[in-house]
C-alpha positions in Angstrom: -35.7 67.3 68.7 -39.6 66.8 67.7 -40.9 63.2 69.2 -41.5 61.0 66.3 -44.7 60.4 64.5 -46.5 57.4 65.5 -48.1 54.9 63.0 -51.4 53.7 63.2 -51.1 49.8 63.2 -53.5 48.4 60.3 -56.2 46.9 60.7 -56.4 43.0 61.2 -58.0 40.8 57.8 -61.5 40.2 58.0 -61.7 36.9 59.4 -63.4 34.4 57.3 -66.5 32.9 58.2 -66.3 29.5 59.4 -68.2 26.6 57.8 -72.7 27.0 58.2 -74.6 23.9 57.2 -77.3 26.0 57.9 -75.6 28.1 55.0 -75.3 25.3 53.0 -78.4 24.4 53.1 -79.8 27.7 52.3 -80.4 26.9 48.8 -80.9 24.4 46.4 -77.7 25.7 44.2 -75.4 25.4 47.4 -75.4 21.1 47.7 -77.0 20.0 44.0 -74.0 22.5 42.1 -71.1 20.1 44.1 -73.2 17.3 44.0 -73.5 17.2 40.2 -70.5 18.6 39.5 -68.5 16.0 41.7 -70.3 13.2 40.1 -70.0 14.1 36.7 -66.2 14.3 37.5 -66.2 10.9 39.1 -68.2 8.9 37.0 -67.0 9.9 33.8 -63.7 8.9 35.5 -64.8 5.2 36.7 -66.5 5.3 33.2 -63.5 5.7 31.1 -60.7 4.0 33.5 -62.5 1.7 36.0 -65.6 0.0 33.9 -65.2 -3.2 35.3 -67.0 -1.3 38.5 -69.8 -0.6 37.8 -71.4 -3.7 38.1 -74.9 -2.9 39.2 -78.3 -3.8 37.4 -78.1 -1.1 35.2 -74.5 -1.9 33.7 -72.5 -0.6 31.1 -73.2 1.7 28.1 -76.4 2.1 30.3 -75.3 3.2 33.3 -73.1 5.8 31.4 -76.1 7.1 29.6 -78.6 7.4 32.7 -76.2 9.1 34.8 -74.7 11.9 32.5 -78.3 12.6 31.6 -80.3 11.9 35.2 -77.9 11.9 37.5 -75.6 15.2 36.1 -77.4 16.9 33.8 -80.6 17.0 35.5 -79.3 17.4 38.8 -78.0 20.9 38.2 -80.6 21.6 36.7 -83.1 20.7 39.9 -80.5 22.9 42.0 -81.0 25.8 39.3 -84.8 25.6 39.4 -84.8 25.2 42.8 -82.7 28.6 43.5 -84.2 30.3 40.4 -87.5 29.7 41.8 -87.0 31.6 45.0 -86.3 34.4 42.6 -89.5 34.0 40.7 -91.7 33.6 43.3 -90.4 35.1 46.5 -90.8 31.9 48.2 -87.4 29.4 48.8 -89.0 26.1 47.2 -86.9 24.1 49.8 -84.2 24.8 52.8 -82.4 23.6 55.6 -83.3 19.8 56.6 -85.7 19.2 54.1 -83.4 20.4 51.4 -80.9 17.8 52.8 -83.4 15.2 52.9 -83.7 15.6 48.9 -79.8 15.8 48.1 -79.9 12.5 50.6 -82.5 10.4 48.2 -80.1 11.7 45.1 -77.2 9.9 47.3 -78.6 6.9 47.6 -79.6 6.5 44.0 -76.1 7.6 43.1 -74.6 4.4 45.2 -77.6 1.5 45.1 -76.7 1.3 41.0 -73.2 0.9 41.6 -74.6 -2.0 43.8 -75.3 -5.4 42.3 -78.0 -7.3 42.7 -82.1 -6.4 41.9 -82.8 -4.9 45.5 -79.9 -2.0 45.1 -81.7 -1.7 41.8 -84.6 -1.0 42.8 -84.0 0.9 45.6 -81.9 3.0 43.1 -84.7 3.8 40.8 -86.8 4.6 44.0 -84.8 7.1 45.1 -84.2 8.8 42.1 -87.5 9.0 40.8 -88.4 10.5 44.6 -86.0 12.8 43.8 -87.2 14.3 40.6 -90.8 14.3 41.8 -89.8 15.8 45.3 -88.4 19.0 43.5 -91.0 19.0 41.1 -93.5 19.1 43.6 -91.3 22.0 45.8 -91.2 24.0 42.8 -94.7 24.0 41.8 -95.7 24.6 45.2 -94.2 27.8 45.3 -95.2 28.3 41.9 -99.4 28.1 43.4 -99.0 29.9 46.0 -97.7 32.8 44.3 -99.9 32.4 41.6 -96.8 32.8 39.6 -98.5 31.3 35.7 -95.6 32.1 33.3 -93.6 29.6 35.0 -96.5 27.2 35.8 -95.3 24.6 32.6 -91.6 23.9 34.6 -92.5 21.7 37.3 -94.2 19.8 34.3 -91.3 19.2 32.8 -89.5 18.3 35.3 -91.9 15.7 36.1 -91.4 14.8 32.4 -88.2 14.0 33.3 -89.1 12.2 36.2 -91.4 9.6 33.9 -88.7 9.7 31.3 -86.6 8.2 33.6 -88.4 5.4 34.8 -89.6 4.4 31.7 -85.7 4.1 30.8 -84.9 2.1 33.8 -88.2 -0.3 33.1 -86.8 -0.6 29.4 -83.8 -1.5 31.1 -84.7 -4.3 32.8 -86.9 -5.7 30.2 -84.0 -5.6 28.1 -85.9 -3.6 25.3 -83.0 -1.7 23.8 -85.4 -0.2 21.1 -88.2 1.4 24.0 -84.4 2.4 26.2 -82.8 4.5 23.1 -86.3 6.4 22.8 -87.1 7.2 26.7 -83.5 8.6 26.5 -84.0 10.8 23.7 -87.0 11.7 25.0 -85.4 12.5 28.5 -82.7 14.4 26.7 -85.6 16.1 24.8 -87.5 16.9 27.9 -84.1 19.0 29.3 -83.4 20.4 25.9 -86.6 22.0 25.9 -86.4 22.9 29.5 -83.0 24.4 28.7 -83.9 26.4 26.2 -87.0 28.1 27.9 -84.7 29.3 30.9 -81.2 30.0 28.5 -83.7 31.8 26.4 -84.4 34.3 29.1 -81.3 34.7 30.9 -78.8 34.7 28.1 -80.0 38.3 26.9 -80.6 39.2 30.3 -77.2 38.9 31.5 -75.8 40.0 27.5 -77.3 43.2 28.1 -76.5 43.8 31.8 -72.6 43.1 31.1 -71.6 44.5 27.7 -72.2 48.5 27.6 -74.7 49.4 25.3 -75.6 45.8 23.8 -79.1 45.3 22.7 -80.6 42.6 21.1 -84.0 41.2 20.5 -86.3 39.3 23.1 -87.2 36.9 21.0 -90.5 36.5 22.4 -92.3 35.0 19.6 -89.4 32.6 18.3 -89.5 31.5 21.6 -93.0 30.4 22.1 -92.7 28.4 18.2 -89.6 26.8 19.7 -91.4 25.6 23.0 -94.0 24.7 20.2 -91.8 22.8 18.4 -89.8 21.2 21.2 -92.7 19.7 22.9 -93.8 18.4 19.8 -91.0 16.3 19.0 -91.2 14.8 22.6 -94.7 13.4 21.5 -93.8 12.1 18.8 -90.3 10.6 19.8 -92.9 8.8 22.0 -95.5 8.3 20.0 -93.6 6.3 17.7 -93.4 8.6 14.8 -89.5 9.6 14.2 -90.0 11.1 11.0 -92.1 13.8 12.8 -90.2 14.4 15.2 -87.3 14.8 13.7 -89.0 17.6 11.7 -90.3 19.5 14.8 -86.2 18.8 16.0 -85.2 20.7 13.1 -87.3 23.4 13.7 -86.2 23.8 17.5 -82.6 23.8 16.4 -82.5 26.0 13.8 -85.2 28.1 15.6 -82.1 28.1 18.5 -79.2 29.1 15.8 -81.2 31.9 14.5 -81.6 33.3 18.4 -78.0 33.3 19.0 -77.0 35.1 15.6 -79.1 37.9 16.4 -77.8 37.3 20.4 -74.7 39.1 18.5 -71.9 36.6 20.0 -69.0 38.6 18.7 -69.6 41.1 21.1 -69.1 38.7 24.1 -65.9 37.2 23.0 -63.8 39.5 26.0 -66.2 38.8 28.6 -66.0 34.7 29.9 -68.9 34.7 31.9 -71.3 35.4 28.7 -69.1 34.1 25.6 -69.4 29.9 27.5 -73.3 30.0 27.4 -73.1 31.3 24.2 -70.7 28.3 23.4 -73.1 26.2 24.9 -76.3 27.8 23.7 -74.7 27.4 20.0 -73.9 23.1 20.9 -77.4 22.9 22.3 -78.6 24.4 18.5 -76.2 22.6 16.8 -77.1 19.1 18.6 -80.7 19.0 18.3 -80.5 19.5 14.6 -78.2 16.3 14.6 -80.2 14.9 16.6 -83.1 15.3 14.0 -80.6 14.2 11.0 -80.6 10.7 12.6 -84.4 10.3 14.1 -84.5 11.2 10.1 -82.5 8.5 9.0 -83.7 5.0 8.4 -83.2 3.0 11.3 -82.6 -0.3 9.7 -79.0 -0.6 11.4 -79.1 1.1 14.4 -75.3 1.2 14.9 -74.9 3.4 11.5 -77.5 5.0 10.4 -76.8 7.0 6.6 -78.9 10.6 6.2 -77.7 12.5 3.1 -74.7 10.6 2.3 -73.8 10.8 6.2 -73.1 8.4 9.1 -74.8 9.8 11.8 -74.1 7.0 14.8 -76.6 6.8 17.9 -73.7 8.6 19.8 -73.3 11.9 18.0 -76.8 13.4 18.6 -76.6 12.6 22.4 -72.4 14.1 23.1 -72.9 17.0 20.8 -76.5 18.1 22.8 -74.9 16.6 26.3 -71.3 17.6 25.9 -70.9 20.1 23.5 -74.3 22.0 24.3 -75.5 21.0 28.5 -72.1 20.7 29.5 -70.1 23.8 28.5 -73.8 25.6 29.1 -73.7 24.1 32.9 -70.6 25.2 33.6 -71.1 28.9 32.8 -74.0 28.4 34.8 -73.0 27.2 38.0 -70.3 29.8 37.5 -72.2 33.0 36.7 -75.2 32.1 39.1 -73.0 30.8 42.1 -71.0 33.8 42.2 -74.0 36.5 42.3 -76.0 34.6 45.1 -73.1 34.2 46.9 -73.0 38.1 46.5 -69.4 38.1 45.1 -68.9 40.4 41.9 -69.6 38.9 38.5 -65.9 38.7 37.7 -63.9 35.4 36.8 -60.6 34.5 37.5 -57.9 32.3 35.9 -59.1 29.3 37.1 -62.8 29.8 36.4 -61.5 30.7 32.4 -59.3 27.6 32.6 -62.4 25.4 33.6 -64.8 27.4 30.5 -61.8 26.5 28.0 -60.9 23.1 29.5 -64.1 21.7 29.0 -64.6 23.3 25.6 -61.6 21.8 25.1 -63.1 18.2 26.4 -66.2 18.4 23.9 -64.3 19.0 21.1 -62.2 16.0 22.3 -65.2 13.9 22.5 -66.7 14.5 19.6 -63.8 14.0 17.7 -63.2 10.5 19.5 -66.6 9.6 18.4 -65.1 9.7 14.6 -64.0 5.9 13.5 -59.9 6.6 13.4 -56.8 4.8 14.9 -56.6 8.4 17.5 -59.9 7.6 18.8 -59.0 5.8 22.5 -56.0 8.7 22.7 -58.8 11.5 22.3 -61.1 10.0 24.7 -58.5 9.6 27.4 -57.4 13.2 26.4 -61.2 14.0 26.6 -61.8 12.7 29.9 -58.5 14.8 31.4 -59.9 17.8 30.4 -63.5 17.3 31.6 -62.0 16.0 35.2 -59.4 19.3 35.3 -62.5 21.9 34.4 -64.8 20.4 37.3 -62.0 19.6 39.2 -61.3 23.1 38.8 -64.9 24.0 39.4 -64.8 22.4 42.5 -62.1 23.4 43.6 -62.6 27.0 43.5 -66.2 26.9 44.7 -66.8 24.3 47.5 -65.3 26.9 50.3 -67.6 29.4 48.9 -71.0 27.4 49.2 -70.4 26.1 52.8 -69.9 29.4 54.2 -72.6 32.7 53.9 -72.8 34.8 51.8 -70.0 37.4 51.0 -72.2 40.1 52.3 -74.2 38.1 55.0 -73.3 41.1 57.7 -74.2 43.7 55.2 -77.7 44.8 54.3 -78.9 42.2 52.0 -79.1 44.3 48.9 -82.7 43.5 46.7 -82.0 40.6 44.8 -82.9 41.4 40.8 -85.5 39.1 39.8 -84.8 37.4 36.2 -88.4 36.5 36.3 -88.9 40.9 36.2 -86.4 41.5 34.2 -88.0 38.7 31.5 -91.2 40.6 31.8 -89.4 43.4 29.3 -89.7 40.4 26.4 -92.8 41.0 26.0 
């Protein structure tokens, strides 16, 4: 009787690498994406369901507006730019303990804003300002050392975020509501110009790599006009010229929508990592037009400003830009860039797609809740639930990856395709 064939044992499954502090602080996106998304989840839940616990000097809606713009959106922007800056220049702006100290400043600010008393408020304001100034300085340093003139203006926009943040806090302490709204809107526009600048470069690049045969125009010249009109809107707003700011803002939004149409959105409908970015860019463009309408309206009654027969309330521009624009874009961008920099395939799973759908739903529900109807409170709570679930899914999916080395860390590292290098093809 012939001997039975032997079956070789299957190789053991590769062990999952352990969490590493060195990996977690390797690049800015790792701690700052997690921190910003967690705070967006927690602060909105706190604002809607436990507002009595917001007991700091910067209280109520002023705290909510500040934390959404500077505590969430701008924080994600700093994480993205510190990561993209390494690609643009070949030099990592911040890593290791220096990056950890930057994140500690951010954490001190978030906690101190909730503590009653002027000393805590002063600590929070200084920590927050230091966070943005340090981030801008680190980015400016590598841009300067690499003679990367193309991105020389990006640190300046980060400093603009720092300046408008400080002015916003000052106006809040003085009780000057008109100045406070002006500085908040200026900070919102600084963030919008920065977002448009980056998104106009990366969206066509991402789309043409993901969709075979897709060819879309670069819009280099329109991008220059868009940057000019966006900066003009900020300058006019700070100079107290809302009508001129409205005209410049309308031009900025229209250029964004023309770009969006020319990028062939229908072609990316089957690619979640793309359609979520397209949806956010569209929301941002529409939000800029809504903001232009608000600024163009007579501001005799700041709570209800009629424009062409339409009541545009102050909350509309900030929520269309901030939720339908920034937040949808952010969730797509933190997913796509994290996958790339973690050495993972650029493919979505069910949890990622669910988070995109939930964030889009949260944006629509939040805008519907702004309408003066009996359903407003219910819509607000539904929007909050969708928001929390969307960000919770992202944190659940990516936290284990962010605290561990790259998936391909043991292999020979493949060359990084630089967004900056790809963007040069626009010229």
